[in-house]
Coordinates of N, CA and C and ligand atoms in Angstrom, one line a residue:
X1 N 161.6 82.9 201.3 CA 162.5 81.7 201.2 C 162.9 81.3 202.6
X2 N 162.7 80.0 202.9 CA 163.0 79.5 204.2 C 164.5 79.5 204.4
X3 N 164.9 79.8 205.6 CA 166.3 79.8 205.9 C 166.6 78.8 207.0
X4 N 165.7 77.8 207.1 CA 165.8 76.8 208.2 C 167.0 75.9 208.0
X5 N 167.6 75.9 206.8 CA 168.8 75.2 206.6 C 170.1 75.9 206.9
X6 N 169.9 77.2 207.3 CA 171.1 78.1 207.5 C 171.4 78.3 209.0
X7 N 172.6 78.7 209.2 CA 173.0 79.2 210.6 C 173.1 80.7 210.6
X8 N 172.7 81.3 211.6 CA 172.9 82.8 211.8 C 173.6 83.1 213.1
X9 N 174.3 84.2 213.1 CA 175.0 84.6 214.3 C 174.3 85.9 214.8
X10 N 173.9 85.9 216.1 CA 173.1 87.0 216.6 C 174.0 87.8 217.6
X11 N 174.1 89.1 217.4 CA 174.7 90.0 218.3 C 173.8 90.1 219.6
X12 N 174.2 89.4 220.6 CA 173.4 89.2 221.8 C 174.0 89.8 223.0
X13 N 173.5 91.0 223.4 CA 174.1 91.7 224.6 C 173.5 91.3 225.9
X14 N 172.3 90.7 225.9 CA 171.6 90.4 227.1 C 170.5 91.4 227.4
X15 N 170.2 92.3 226.4 CA 169.1 93.3 226.6 C 167.8 92.9 225.9
X16 N 166.8 93.7 226.1 CA 165.5 93.4 225.5 C 165.6 93.2 224.0
X17 N 166.2 94.1 223.3 CA 166.2 94.1 221.9 C 166.9 92.9 221.3
X18 N 168.1 92.7 221.8 CA 168.9 91.5 221.3 C 168.3 90.2 221.7
X19 N 167.6 90.1 222.8 CA 166.9 88.9 223.2 C 165.7 88.6 222.2
X20 N 165.0 89.7 221.9 CA 163.9 89.6 220.9 C 164.4 89.2 219.6
X21 N 165.6 89.7 219.2 CA 166.2 89.3 217.9 C 166.7 87.9 218.0
X22 N 167.1 87.4 219.1 CA 167.5 86.0 219.3 C 166.3 85.1 219.0
X23 N 165.2 85.5 219.6 CA 164.0 84.7 219.4 C 163.5 84.7 218.0
X24 N 163.6 85.9 217.3 CA 163.3 86.0 215.9 C 164.2 85.1 215.1
X25 N 165.5 85.0 215.4 CA 166.4 84.2 214.6 C 166.1 82.7 214.9
X26 N 165.8 82.4 216.1 CA 165.5 80.9 216.4 C 164.3 80.5 215.7
X27 N 163.4 81.4 215.5 CA 162.1 81.0 214.7 C 162.4 80.9 213.2
X28 N 163.4 81.6 212.7 CA 163.6 81.7 211.3 C 164.8 80.9 210.7
X29 N 165.7 80.5 211.6 CA 166.9 79.8 211.1 C 167.0 78.4 211.7
X30 N 167.9 77.6 211.1 CA 168.0 76.2 211.5 C 169.0 76.1 212.7
X31 N 170.0 76.9 212.7 CA 171.0 76.9 213.8 C 171.3 78.3 214.2
X32 N 171.6 78.6 215.4 CA 171.8 79.9 215.9 C 173.0 80.0 216.8
X33 N 174.0 80.8 216.5 CA 175.1 81.1 217.4 C 174.9 82.5 217.9
X34 N 175.5 82.8 219.1 CA 175.4 84.1 219.7 C 176.8 84.7 220.0
X35 N 176.8 86.0 220.0 CA 178.1 86.7 220.3 C 177.8 87.9 221.2
X36 N 178.6 88.1 222.2 CA 178.5 89.3 223.1 C 179.9 89.9 223.2
X37 N 179.9 91.2 223.7 CA 181.1 91.9 223.8 C 181.3 92.5 225.2
X38 N 182.6 92.3 225.7 CA 183.0 93.0 226.9 C 183.8 94.2 226.5
X39 N 183.3 95.4 226.8 CA 184.0 96.6 226.3 C 184.1 97.7 227.4
X40 N 184.0 97.2 228.6 CA 184.1 98.2 229.7 C 182.8 98.9 230.0
X41 N 181.7 98.3 229.5 CA 180.4 99.0 229.7 C 180.1 99.1 231.2
X42 N 179.5 100.2 231.6 CA 179.0 100.4 233.0 C 178.0 99.4 233.4
X43 N 177.2 98.9 232.4 CA 176.2 98.0 232.7 C 176.7 96.5 232.3
X44 N 178.0 96.3 232.8 CA 178.5 94.9 232.5 C 177.7 93.8 233.1
X45 N 176.8 94.2 234.0 CA 175.8 93.2 234.5 C 175.1 92.5 233.4
X46 N 174.9 93.2 232.3 CA 174.2 92.5 231.1 C 174.9 91.3 230.7
X47 N 176.2 91.2 230.9 CA 177.0 90.0 230.5 C 176.6 88.8 231.4
X48 N 176.3 89.1 232.6 CA 175.9 88.1 233.6 C 174.5 87.6 233.2
X49 N 173.7 88.5 232.6 CA 172.3 88.1 232.2 C 172.3 87.1 231.0
X50 N 173.4 87.2 230.2 CA 173.3 86.4 228.9 C 173.2 84.9 229.1
X51 N 174.1 84.3 230.0 CA 173.9 82.8 230.2 C 172.6 82.4 230.8
X52 N 172.1 83.3 231.6 CA 170.8 83.0 232.3 C 169.7 83.0 231.2
X53 N 169.7 84.0 230.3 CA 168.7 84.1 229.3 C 168.8 82.9 228.3
X54 N 170.1 82.5 228.0 CA 170.2 81.3 227.1 C 169.7 80.1 227.8
X55 N 170.0 79.9 229.1 CA 169.5 78.7 229.8 C 167.9 78.7 229.9
X56 N 167.4 79.9 230.1 CA 165.9 80.0 230.1 C 165.3 79.7 228.8
X57 N 165.9 80.2 227.7 CA 165.5 79.9 226.3 C 165.4 78.4 226.1
X58 N 166.5 77.7 226.5 CA 166.5 76.3 226.3 C 165.4 75.6 227.1
X59 N 165.2 76.1 228.3 CA 164.3 75.4 229.2 C 162.8 75.6 228.8
X60 N 162.5 76.9 228.4 CA 161.2 77.2 228.0 C 160.7 76.8 226.6
X61 N 161.7 76.7 225.7 CA 161.4 76.5 224.3 C 162.3 75.3 223.8
X62 N 161.8 74.1 224.0 CA 162.6 72.9 223.6 C 163.0 72.9 222.1
X63 N 162.0 73.3 221.3 CA 162.3 73.3 219.8 C 163.4 74.3 219.5
X64 N 163.6 75.4 220.3 CA 164.6 76.3 220.1 C 165.9 75.8 220.7
X65 N 165.8 75.1 221.8 CA 167.0 74.5 222.5 C 167.8 73.7 221.5
X66 N 167.1 73.0 220.6 CA 167.8 72.1 219.7 C 168.6 72.9 218.6
X67 N 168.3 74.2 218.5 CA 168.9 75.0 217.5 C 170.1 75.9 218.0
X68 N 170.0 76.1 219.4 CA 171.0 77.0 220.0 C 172.3 76.4 220.0
X69 N 173.3 77.0 219.4 CA 174.6 76.4 219.2 C 175.6 77.2 220.1
X70 N 176.8 77.4 219.7 CA 177.8 78.1 220.5 C 177.5 79.5 220.9
X71 N 178.0 79.9 222.0 CA 177.9 81.3 222.5 C 179.4 81.8 222.6
X72 N 179.6 83.0 222.1 CA 181.0 83.6 222.1 C 180.9 84.9 222.9
X73 N 181.9 85.2 223.7 CA 182.1 86.5 224.3 C 183.5 87.0 223.9
X74 N 183.5 88.2 223.2 CA 184.8 88.7 222.8 C 185.1 90.0 223.6
X75 N 186.4 90.2 223.8 CA 186.9 91.4 224.6 C 187.1 92.5 223.6
X76 N 186.4 93.6 223.7 CA 186.6 94.8 222.9 C 187.0 96.0 223.8
X77 N 187.9 95.7 224.7 CA 188.3 96.8 225.6 C 188.8 98.0 225.0
X78 N 189.2 97.9 223.7 CA 189.7 99.1 223.0 C 188.6 100.2 223.0
X79 N 187.4 99.8 223.0 CA 186.3 100.8 223.0 C 186.4 101.8 224.1
X80 N 186.7 101.3 225.3 CA 186.8 102.1 226.5 C 188.1 102.9 226.5
X81 N 189.2 102.2 225.9 CA 190.5 102.9 225.8 C 190.5 104.1 224.9
X82 N 189.6 104.0 223.9 CA 189.5 105.1 222.9 C 189.0 106.4 223.5
X83 N 188.3 106.4 224.6 CA 187.9 107.6 225.2 C 186.6 107.4 226.1
X84 N 186.3 108.4 226.8 CA 185.2 108.3 227.8 C 183.9 108.6 227.1
X85 N 182.9 107.9 227.6 CA 181.5 108.2 227.2 C 180.6 107.8 228.5
X86 N 179.4 108.2 228.5 CA 178.6 107.9 229.7 C 178.2 106.4 229.7
X87 N 178.5 105.7 228.5 CA 178.3 104.3 228.5 C 179.4 103.5 229.1
X88 N 180.6 104.1 229.2 CA 181.8 103.3 229.7 C 182.4 103.9 230.9
X89 N 182.0 105.2 231.2 CA 182.6 105.8 232.4 C 181.5 106.4 233.3
X90 N 181.9 106.7 234.5 CA 180.9 107.2 235.5 C 180.7 108.7 235.2
X91 N 180.0 109.0 234.2 CA 179.7 110.4 233.8 C 178.2 110.5 233.8
X92 N 177.6 111.7 234.2 CA 176.2 111.9 234.1 C 175.7 111.8 232.7
X93 N 174.6 111.1 232.5 CA 174.0 110.9 231.1 C 173.3 112.2 230.7
X94 N 173.6 112.7 229.6 CA 173.0 113.9 229.1 C 173.4 114.1 227.6
X95 N 173.1 115.3 227.1 CA 173.4 115.6 225.7 C 174.9 116.0 225.6
X96 N 175.5 115.4 224.6 CA 176.9 115.7 224.3 C 177.1 116.6 223.1
X97 N 178.2 116.4 222.4 CA 178.5 117.2 221.2 C 177.6 116.8 220.1
X98 N 177.5 117.6 219.1 CA 176.8 117.3 217.8 C 175.4 116.8 218.0
X99 N 174.7 117.2 219.1 CA 173.3 116.9 219.3 C 173.1 115.4 219.6
X100 N 174.2 114.7 220.0 CA 174.1 113.3 220.3 C 174.1 113.1 221.8
X101 N 173.4 112.1 222.4 CA 173.5 111.8 223.8 C 174.9 111.4 224.1
X102 N 175.5 111.7 225.3 CA 176.8 111.3 225.6 C 176.9 109.8 225.9
X103 N 175.9 109.0 225.7 CA 175.9 107.6 225.8 C 176.4 107.0 224.4
X104 N 176.5 107.9 223.4 CA 176.9 107.4 222.1 C 178.4 107.1 222.2
X105 N 178.8 105.9 221.8 CA 180.1 105.4 221.7 C 180.6 105.3 220.3
X106 N 181.4 106.2 219.8 CA 181.7 106.3 218.4 C 182.3 104.9 217.9
X107 N 181.7 104.4 216.9 CA 182.3 103.2 216.3 C 181.9 101.9 216.9
X108 N 181.1 102.0 218.0 CA 180.8 100.7 218.7 C 180.1 99.7 217.8
X109 N 179.0 100.0 217.2 CA 178.3 99.0 216.4 C 179.1 98.6 215.2
X110 N 179.9 99.5 214.7 CA 180.8 99.2 213.5 C 181.8 98.1 213.9
X111 N 182.4 98.3 215.1 CA 183.3 97.3 215.6 C 182.6 96.0 216.0
X112 N 181.4 96.1 216.6 CA 180.7 94.9 216.9 C 180.4 94.0 215.6
X113 N 179.9 94.7 214.6 CA 179.6 93.9 213.4 C 180.8 93.4 212.7
X114 N 181.9 94.2 212.7 CA 183.1 93.8 212.1 C 183.7 92.6 212.8
X115 N 183.7 92.6 214.1 CA 184.2 91.5 214.9 C 183.3 90.2 214.7
X116 N 182.0 90.5 214.6 CA 181.1 89.4 214.4 C 181.3 88.8 213.0
X117 N 181.5 89.6 212.0 CA 181.7 89.2 210.7 C 183.0 88.4 210.5
X118 N 184.0 88.8 211.2 CA 185.3 88.1 211.2 C 185.1 86.7 211.8
X119 N 184.3 86.6 212.9 CA 184.0 85.3 213.5 C 183.1 84.4 212.5
X120 N 182.1 85.1 211.9 CA 181.2 84.4 211.0 C 182.0 83.9 209.8
X121 N 183.0 84.6 209.3 CA 183.8 84.2 208.2 C 184.4 82.8 208.6
X122 N 185.0 82.8 209.8 CA 185.7 81.5 210.2 C 184.8 80.4 210.4
X123 N 183.5 80.7 210.7 CA 182.5 79.7 211.0 C 181.7 79.3 209.8
X124 N 181.9 80.1 208.7 CA 181.1 79.8 207.5 C 179.7 80.3 207.6
X125 N 179.5 81.3 208.4 CA 178.1 81.8 208.6 C 177.9 83.1 207.7
X126 N 176.8 83.1 207.0 CA 176.5 84.3 206.1 C 175.7 85.4 206.8
X127 N 174.7 85.0 207.7 CA 173.8 86.0 208.2 C 174.2 86.4 209.6
X128 N 174.2 87.7 209.8 CA 174.4 88.3 211.1 C 173.2 89.1 211.5
X129 N 172.8 89.0 212.8 CA 171.5 89.6 213.2 C 171.8 90.6 214.3
X130 N 171.3 91.8 214.2 CA 171.5 92.8 215.3 C 170.2 93.6 215.6
X131 N 170.1 94.1 216.8 CA 168.9 94.8 217.2 C 168.9 96.3 217.0
X132 N 169.7 96.7 216.1 CA 169.7 98.2 215.8 C 168.3 98.7 215.4
X133 N 168.0 99.9 215.7 CA 166.7 100.4 215.5 C 166.7 101.9 215.2
X134 N 166.3 102.3 214.0 CA 166.4 103.7 213.6 C 165.2 104.5 214.3
X135 N 164.2 103.8 214.7 CA 163.0 104.5 215.2 C 163.3 105.0 216.6
X136 N 163.8 104.2 217.5 CA 164.1 104.5 218.9 C 165.4 105.3 219.0
X137 N 166.4 104.9 218.3 CA 167.7 105.5 218.5 C 168.2 106.3 217.4
X138 N 167.3 107.2 216.8 CA 167.6 108.0 215.7 C 168.8 108.9 216.0
X139 N 169.1 109.1 217.3 CA 170.3 109.9 217.6 C 171.6 109.1 217.4
X140 N 171.5 107.8 217.3 CA 172.8 107.0 217.2 C 173.0 106.7 215.7
X141 N 174.0 107.4 215.1 CA 174.2 107.2 213.6 C 174.6 105.8 213.2
X142 N 175.1 105.0 214.2 CA 175.5 103.6 213.8 C 174.4 102.7 214.0
X143 N 173.2 103.2 214.3 CA 172.0 102.3 214.4 C 171.1 102.5 213.1
X144 N 171.5 103.4 212.3 CA 170.7 103.8 211.1 C 170.8 102.7 210.0
X145 N 169.7 102.6 209.3 CA 169.6 101.6 208.2 C 170.7 101.8 207.2
X146 N 170.9 103.0 206.8 CA 172.0 103.3 205.8 C 173.3 102.8 206.3
X147 N 173.6 103.0 207.6 CA 174.9 102.6 208.1 C 175.1 101.1 208.0
X148 N 174.0 100.4 208.4 CA 174.1 98.9 208.4 C 174.2 98.4 207.0
X149 N 173.4 99.0 206.1 CA 173.5 98.5 204.7 C 174.9 98.8 204.1
X150 N 175.5 100.0 204.4 CA 176.8 100.3 203.9 C 177.8 99.3 204.5
X151 N 177.6 99.0 205.8 CA 178.5 98.1 206.5 C 178.5 96.7 205.8
X152 N 177.3 96.3 205.5 CA 177.1 94.9 204.9 C 177.9 94.9 203.6
X153 N 177.9 96.0 202.8 CA 178.7 96.0 201.6 C 180.2 96.0 201.9
X154 N 180.6 96.8 202.8 CA 182.0 97.0 203.2 C 182.5 95.6 203.7
X155 N 181.8 95.0 204.6 CA 182.3 93.7 205.1 C 182.4 92.6 204.0
X156 N 181.4 92.6 203.1 CA 181.4 91.7 202.0 C 182.6 91.9 201.1
X157 N 182.8 93.2 200.8 CA 184.0 93.5 199.9 C 185.3 93.2 200.6
X158 N 185.4 93.6 201.9 CA 186.6 93.5 202.6 C 187.0 92.0 203.0
X159 N 186.1 91.1 203.0 CA 186.4 89.7 203.3 C 186.1 88.8 202.1
X160 N 185.7 89.5 201.0 CA 185.3 88.7 199.8 C 184.4 87.6 200.1
X161 N 183.4 87.9 200.8 CA 182.4 86.9 201.2 C 181.1 87.6 201.4
X162 N 180.0 86.9 200.9 CA 178.7 87.5 201.0 C 178.1 87.5 202.4
X163 N 177.9 88.6 203.0 CA 177.2 88.7 204.4 C 175.9 89.3 204.2
X164 N 174.9 88.9 205.0 CA 173.6 89.5 205.1 C 173.4 90.0 206.5
X165 N 173.3 91.3 206.7 CA 173.1 91.9 208.0 C 171.6 92.1 208.2
X166 N 171.0 91.3 209.1 CA 169.5 91.4 209.4 C 169.3 92.3 210.6
X167 N 168.3 93.2 210.5 CA 168.0 94.0 211.7 C 166.4 94.1 211.8
X168 N 165.9 93.0 212.4 CA 164.4 92.9 212.5 C 163.7 94.0 213.2
X169 N 164.4 94.8 214.0 CA 163.7 95.8 214.8 C 163.9 97.2 214.1
X170 N 164.6 97.3 213.0 CA 165.0 98.6 212.4 C 163.8 99.6 212.4
X171 N 162.6 99.2 211.9 CA 161.6 100.2 211.7 C 160.4 100.1 212.7
X172 N 160.6 99.4 213.8 CA 159.5 99.3 214.8 C 159.9 100.0 216.1
X173 N 158.9 100.4 216.8 CA 159.2 101.1 218.1 C 159.2 100.1 219.2
X174 N 159.5 100.6 220.4 CA 159.6 99.6 221.6 C 158.3 98.9 221.9
X175 N 157.2 99.5 221.7 CA 155.9 98.8 222.0 C 155.8 97.7 221.0
X176 N 156.2 97.9 219.7 CA 156.1 96.8 218.7 C 157.1 95.7 219.0
X177 N 158.3 96.1 219.6 CA 159.3 95.1 220.0 C 158.7 94.1 221.1
X178 N 157.9 94.7 222.0 CA 157.3 93.8 223.0 C 156.3 92.9 222.3
X179 N 155.5 93.5 221.3 CA 154.5 92.7 220.6 C 155.2 91.6 219.8
X180 N 156.3 91.9 219.2 CA 157.0 90.9 218.4 C 157.4 89.7 219.3
X181 N 157.8 90.0 220.6 CA 158.2 89.0 221.5 C 157.0 88.1 221.8
X182 N 155.8 88.8 222.0 CA 154.6 88.1 222.3 C 154.2 87.1 221.1
X183 N 154.3 87.7 219.9 CA 154.0 86.9 218.7 C 155.0 85.7 218.6
X184 N 156.2 85.9 218.9 CA 157.2 84.8 218.7 C 157.2 83.7 219.8
X185 N 156.9 84.1 221.0 CA 157.0 83.2 222.1 C 156.0 83.3 223.2
X186 N 155.0 84.1 223.0 CA 153.9 84.2 223.9 C 154.3 84.7 225.3
X187 N 153.5 84.3 226.3 CA 153.8 84.7 227.7 C 155.1 84.2 228.2
X188 N 155.5 83.0 227.9 CA 156.8 82.5 228.4 C 158.0 83.4 227.9
X189 N 157.9 83.9 226.7 CA 159.0 84.8 226.2 C 158.9 86.2 226.9
X190 N 157.7 86.7 226.9 CA 157.5 88.0 227.6 C 158.0 88.0 229.0
X191 N 157.7 86.9 229.7 CA 158.1 86.8 231.1 C 159.6 86.7 231.2
X192 N 160.2 85.9 230.3 CA 161.7 85.8 230.3 C 162.4 87.2 230.1
X193 N 161.8 87.9 229.1 CA 162.4 89.2 228.8 C 162.2 90.2 230.0
X194 N 161.1 90.2 230.6 CA 160.9 91.1 231.8 C 161.8 90.7 232.9
X195 N 161.9 89.4 233.1 CA 162.6 89.0 234.3 C 164.1 88.9 234.2
X196 N 164.6 88.6 233.0 CA 166.0 88.2 232.9 C 166.9 89.1 231.9
X197 N 166.2 90.0 231.1 CA 167.0 90.8 230.2 C 167.4 92.1 231.0
X198 N 168.5 92.8 230.5 CA 168.9 94.0 231.2 C 169.0 95.1 230.2
X199 N 168.5 96.3 230.5 CA 168.6 97.5 229.6 C 169.2 98.7 230.3
X200 N 169.1 98.8 231.6 CA 169.5 100.0 232.3 C 170.9 100.4 232.1
X201 N 171.2 101.6 231.6 CA 172.5 102.1 231.3 C 173.4 102.1 232.5
X202 N 172.9 102.3 233.7 CA 173.8 102.4 234.8 C 173.9 101.1 235.6
X203 N 173.3 100.1 235.0 CA 173.6 98.7 235.6 C 172.8 98.4 236.8
X204 N 171.7 99.1 237.1 CA 170.9 98.9 238.3 C 170.0 97.6 238.1
X205 N 170.0 96.7 239.0 CA 169.1 95.6 239.0 C 168.4 95.4 240.3
X206 N 168.4 96.5 241.1 CA 167.8 96.4 242.5 C 166.4 97.0 242.5
X207 N 165.9 97.6 241.5 CA 164.5 98.1 241.5 C 163.7 97.3 240.5
X208 N 162.6 96.8 241.0 CA 161.7 95.9 240.2 C 160.5 96.7 239.7
X209 N 160.2 96.6 238.4 CA 159.0 97.2 237.8 C 158.2 96.2 237.0
X210 N 157.1 96.6 236.5 CA 156.3 95.7 235.6 C 157.1 95.3 234.4
X211 N 157.9 96.2 233.9 CA 158.7 96.0 232.7 C 160.1 95.4 232.9
X212 N 160.4 95.2 234.1 CA 161.8 94.6 234.4 C 162.5 95.2 235.5
X213 N 163.8 95.0 235.5 CA 164.7 95.6 236.6 C 165.5 96.7 236.0
X214 N 165.6 97.8 236.8 CA 166.4 98.9 236.4 C 166.2 100.1 237.2
X215 N 167.0 101.2 237.0 CA 166.8 102.4 237.8 C 165.5 103.1 237.6
X216 N 164.9 102.9 236.4 CA 163.6 103.5 236.1 C 163.7 104.9 235.6
X217 N 165.0 105.5 235.5 CA 165.1 106.9 235.2 C 166.0 107.2 234.0
X218 N 167.0 106.3 233.8 CA 167.9 106.6 232.7 C 167.2 106.4 231.3
X219 N 167.8 106.9 230.2 CA 167.2 106.8 228.9 C 166.8 105.4 228.5
X220 N 167.6 104.4 228.8 CA 167.3 103.1 228.4 C 166.1 102.5 229.2
X221 N 166.0 102.8 230.5 CA 164.9 102.4 231.3 C 163.6 103.1 230.9
X222 N 163.7 104.4 230.6 CA 162.6 105.2 230.2 C 162.0 104.7 228.9
X223 N 162.9 104.4 227.9 CA 162.4 103.8 226.6 C 161.7 102.5 226.8
X224 N 162.3 101.6 227.7 CA 161.8 100.3 227.9 C 160.4 100.4 228.6
X225 N 160.3 101.3 229.6 CA 159.1 101.5 230.4 C 158.0 102.0 229.5
X226 N 158.3 103.1 228.7 CA 157.3 103.7 227.9 C 156.8 102.7 226.8
X227 N 157.7 102.0 226.3 CA 157.3 101.0 225.3 C 156.4 99.9 225.9
X228 N 156.8 99.5 227.1 CA 156.0 98.4 227.7 C 154.6 99.0 228.0
X229 N 154.5 100.2 228.5 CA 153.2 100.8 228.8 C 152.3 100.9 227.6
X230 N 152.9 101.4 226.5 CA 152.1 101.5 225.2 C 151.7 100.1 224.7
X231 N 152.6 99.1 224.8 CA 152.3 97.8 224.4 C 151.1 97.2 225.2
X232 N 151.1 97.5 226.5 CA 150.0 97.0 227.4 C 148.7 97.7 227.1
X233 N 148.8 99.0 226.8 CA 147.6 99.8 226.5 C 147.0 99.3 225.2
X234 N 147.8 99.0 224.2 CA 147.3 98.5 222.9 C 146.7 97.1 223.1
X235 N 147.3 96.3 223.9 CA 146.8 94.9 224.2 C 145.5 94.9 224.9
X236 N 145.3 95.9 225.7 CA 144.1 96.0 226.5 C 143.1 96.9 225.8
X237 N 143.3 97.4 224.6 CA 142.4 98.2 223.9 C 142.3 99.6 224.3
X238 N 143.2 100.1 225.2 CA 143.2 101.5 225.6 C 143.8 102.4 224.6
X239 N 144.6 101.8 223.7 CA 145.2 102.5 222.6 C 144.9 101.7 221.3
X240 N 144.7 102.3 220.1 CA 144.5 101.5 218.9 C 145.7 100.6 218.7
X241 N 145.4 99.4 218.2 CA 146.5 98.4 218.0 C 147.4 98.9 216.9
Ligands
LIG301 ZN1 168.2 102.7 234.2

């Protein structure tokens, strides 16, 4: 069923995944709003990437420019106040308690979706889109499909309003995320993602690689790099598609 008559709200951080989700939403919905969060993240530079990405989207894809509506940035500083993690404090990235990486921020995605749904309620928007992925981040319990489905039900009940939480990347790996970008927007979108999106956990944008800017060593850079290399290998026939 076409949803070109509908508006969707995209959780847009300025990273590779949420930018790919933004493109997916622009291809599938009639109007698109975006929301980002300032929560004391170490890689707050991603917030500076967001307006650049939006401007490049408008410039490179005129048909999408007509659909791109309001952008919102909300302050969720409470996440940092609740306690230290390697995502919000200058702590070495490694394994933490319960077999989870210490980049895990308890409740982060739950708060993001709850805040986004509260805004969507006021705007009359039914569909929320997020880049959560069970395949790559199986360590993060708030990226799991069951969590998102349960949250969809909870938000719907709690606001007495039907919400649909879409997660187009849930079951694909990072190589397939690059391929999805290629399918949605070809070379102009791939180039935009390489050049302007930010993934590096420690906020480094001083080192340039084929796959973008970042330290090249943190878990987020490693995931992005390995995905890009597998995507290129498949594209060039060195790995089966
Ligand atoms: Zn990095």
